[in-house]
Amino acid sequence: MKTLELHFVTGGGKTARLTIEQPQEPIHPKDVKNAMQSIIDSGVFIDSEGNTYEEMKAARLVERTVTEYSLD
């Protein structure tokens, strides 16, 4: 499964992360940057201390593979 992780710096100087499961591909960096700026501008998201997301820190696409083994 793939996830898109968006990392922000909050008003308190901490890092906050939003995770989007199964993002639409291909992912265009310009679109990600615009979306992140919209999130910041909206002021909708806050951390546990009430600080809003203030600046972009990073974005990354994570692909995870899980292999299960029978224990019988």
mmCIF file of C-alpha atoms in Angstrom:
data_model
loop_
_atom_site.group_PDB
_atom_site.id
_atom_site.type_symbol
_atom_site.label_atom_id
_atom_site.label_comp_id
_atom_site.label_asym_id
_atom_site.label_seq_id
_atom_site.Cartn_x
_atom_site.Cartn_y
_atom_site.Cartn_z
ATOM 1 C CA MET A 1 0.000 0.000 0.000
ATOM 2 C CA LYS A 2 1.177 3.518 -0.767
ATOM 3 C CA THR A 3 0.687 6.559 1.423
ATOM 4 C CA LEU A 4 1.516 10.192 0.868
ATOM 5 C CA GLU A 5 2.955 11.833 3.975
ATOM 6 C CA LEU A 6 2.794 15.610 4.307
ATOM 7 C CA HIS A 7 5.006 17.070 7.031
ATOM 8 C CA PHE A 8 4.450 20.551 8.444
ATOM 9 C CA VAL A 9 6.043 22.761 11.091
ATOM 10 C CA THR A 10 3.511 24.019 13.630
ATOM 11 C CA GLY A 11 3.381 27.395 15.328
ATOM 12 C CA GLY A 12 5.035 25.738 18.322
ATOM 13 C CA GLY A 13 8.004 24.612 16.222
ATOM 14 C CA LYS A 14 7.068 20.933 16.229
ATOM 15 C CA THR A 15 6.576 18.649 13.242
ATOM 16 C CA ALA A 16 3.065 17.469 12.363
ATOM 17 C CA ARG A 17 2.202 14.848 9.754
ATOM 18 C CA LEU A 18 -0.867 14.258 7.602
ATOM 19 C CA THR A 19 -1.092 10.860 5.920
ATOM 20 C CA ILE A 20 -3.156 10.187 2.799
ATOM 21 C CA GLU A 21 -3.757 6.531 1.996
ATOM 22 C CA GLN A 22 -3.761 5.388 -1.627
ATOM 23 C CA PRO A 23 -3.132 8.803 -3.200
ATOM 24 C CA GLN A 24 -3.997 9.338 -6.836
ATOM 25 C CA GLU A 25 -0.952 8.827 -9.032
ATOM 26 C CA PRO A 26 1.058 10.145 -10.692
ATOM 27 C CA ILE A 27 1.899 12.602 -7.944
ATOM 28 C CA HIS A 28 3.086 15.988 -9.149
ATOM 29 C CA PRO A 29 5.301 17.944 -6.719
ATOM 30 C CA LYS A 30 3.723 21.261 -7.751
ATOM 31 C CA ASP A 31 0.241 19.939 -6.877
ATOM 32 C CA VAL A 32 1.478 18.640 -3.524
ATOM 33 C CA LYS A 33 3.067 21.995 -2.728
ATOM 34 C CA ASN A 34 -0.122 23.866 -3.672
ATOM 35 C CA ALA A 35 -2.246 21.519 -1.541
ATOM 36 C CA MET A 36 0.083 21.919 1.429
ATOM 37 C CA GLN A 37 -0.045 25.705 1.110
ATOM 38 C CA SER A 38 -3.859 25.549 1.022
ATOM 39 C CA ILE A 39 -3.822 23.490 4.230
ATOM 40 C CA ILE A 40 -1.589 26.082 5.896
ATOM 41 C CA ASP A 41 -3.679 29.006 4.639
ATOM 42 C CA SER A 42 -6.943 27.433 5.832
ATOM 43 C CA GLY A 43 -5.794 27.161 9.457
ATOM 44 C CA VAL A 44 -8.101 24.155 9.845
ATOM 45 C CA PHE A 45 -5.531 21.731 11.245
ATOM 46 C CA ILE A 46 -4.050 22.191 14.706
ATOM 47 C CA ASP A 47 -1.738 20.091 16.845
ATOM 48 C CA SER A 48 -2.482 18.819 20.354
ATOM 49 C CA GLU A 49 -1.323 22.154 21.800
ATOM 50 C CA GLY A 50 -3.627 24.221 19.582
ATOM 51 C CA ASN A 51 -0.912 25.442 17.189
ATOM 52 C CA THR A 52 -1.773 25.737 13.514
ATOM 53 C CA TYR A 53 0.355 24.354 10.704
ATOM 54 C CA GLU A 54 2.665 27.218 9.740
ATOM 55 C CA GLU A 55 5.078 25.984 7.066
ATOM 56 C CA MET A 56 5.882 23.083 4.772
ATOM 57 C CA LYS A 57 8.646 20.763 5.880
ATOM 58 C CA ALA A 58 8.540 17.689 3.610
ATOM 59 C CA ALA A 59 6.392 15.418 1.486
ATOM 60 C CA ARG A 60 7.074 11.809 0.638
ATOM 61 C CA LEU A 61 5.432 8.817 -0.975
ATOM 62 C CA VAL A 62 5.823 5.702 1.156
ATOM 63 C CA GLU A 63 5.293 2.221 -0.249
ATOM 64 C CA ARG A 64 4.875 -0.580 2.240
ATOM 65 C CA THR A 65 4.917 -4.301 1.571
ATOM 66 C CA VAL A 66 3.634 -6.736 4.181
ATOM 67 C CA THR A 67 4.443 -10.428 3.985
ATOM 68 C CA GLU A 68 2.561 -12.713 6.331
ATOM 69 C CA TYR A 69 3.917 -16.112 7.335
ATOM 70 C CA SER A 70 1.927 -19.097 8.492
ATOM 71 C CA LEU A 71 2.851 -20.189 11.978
ATOM 72 C CA ASP A 72 1.301 -23.652 11.597
#
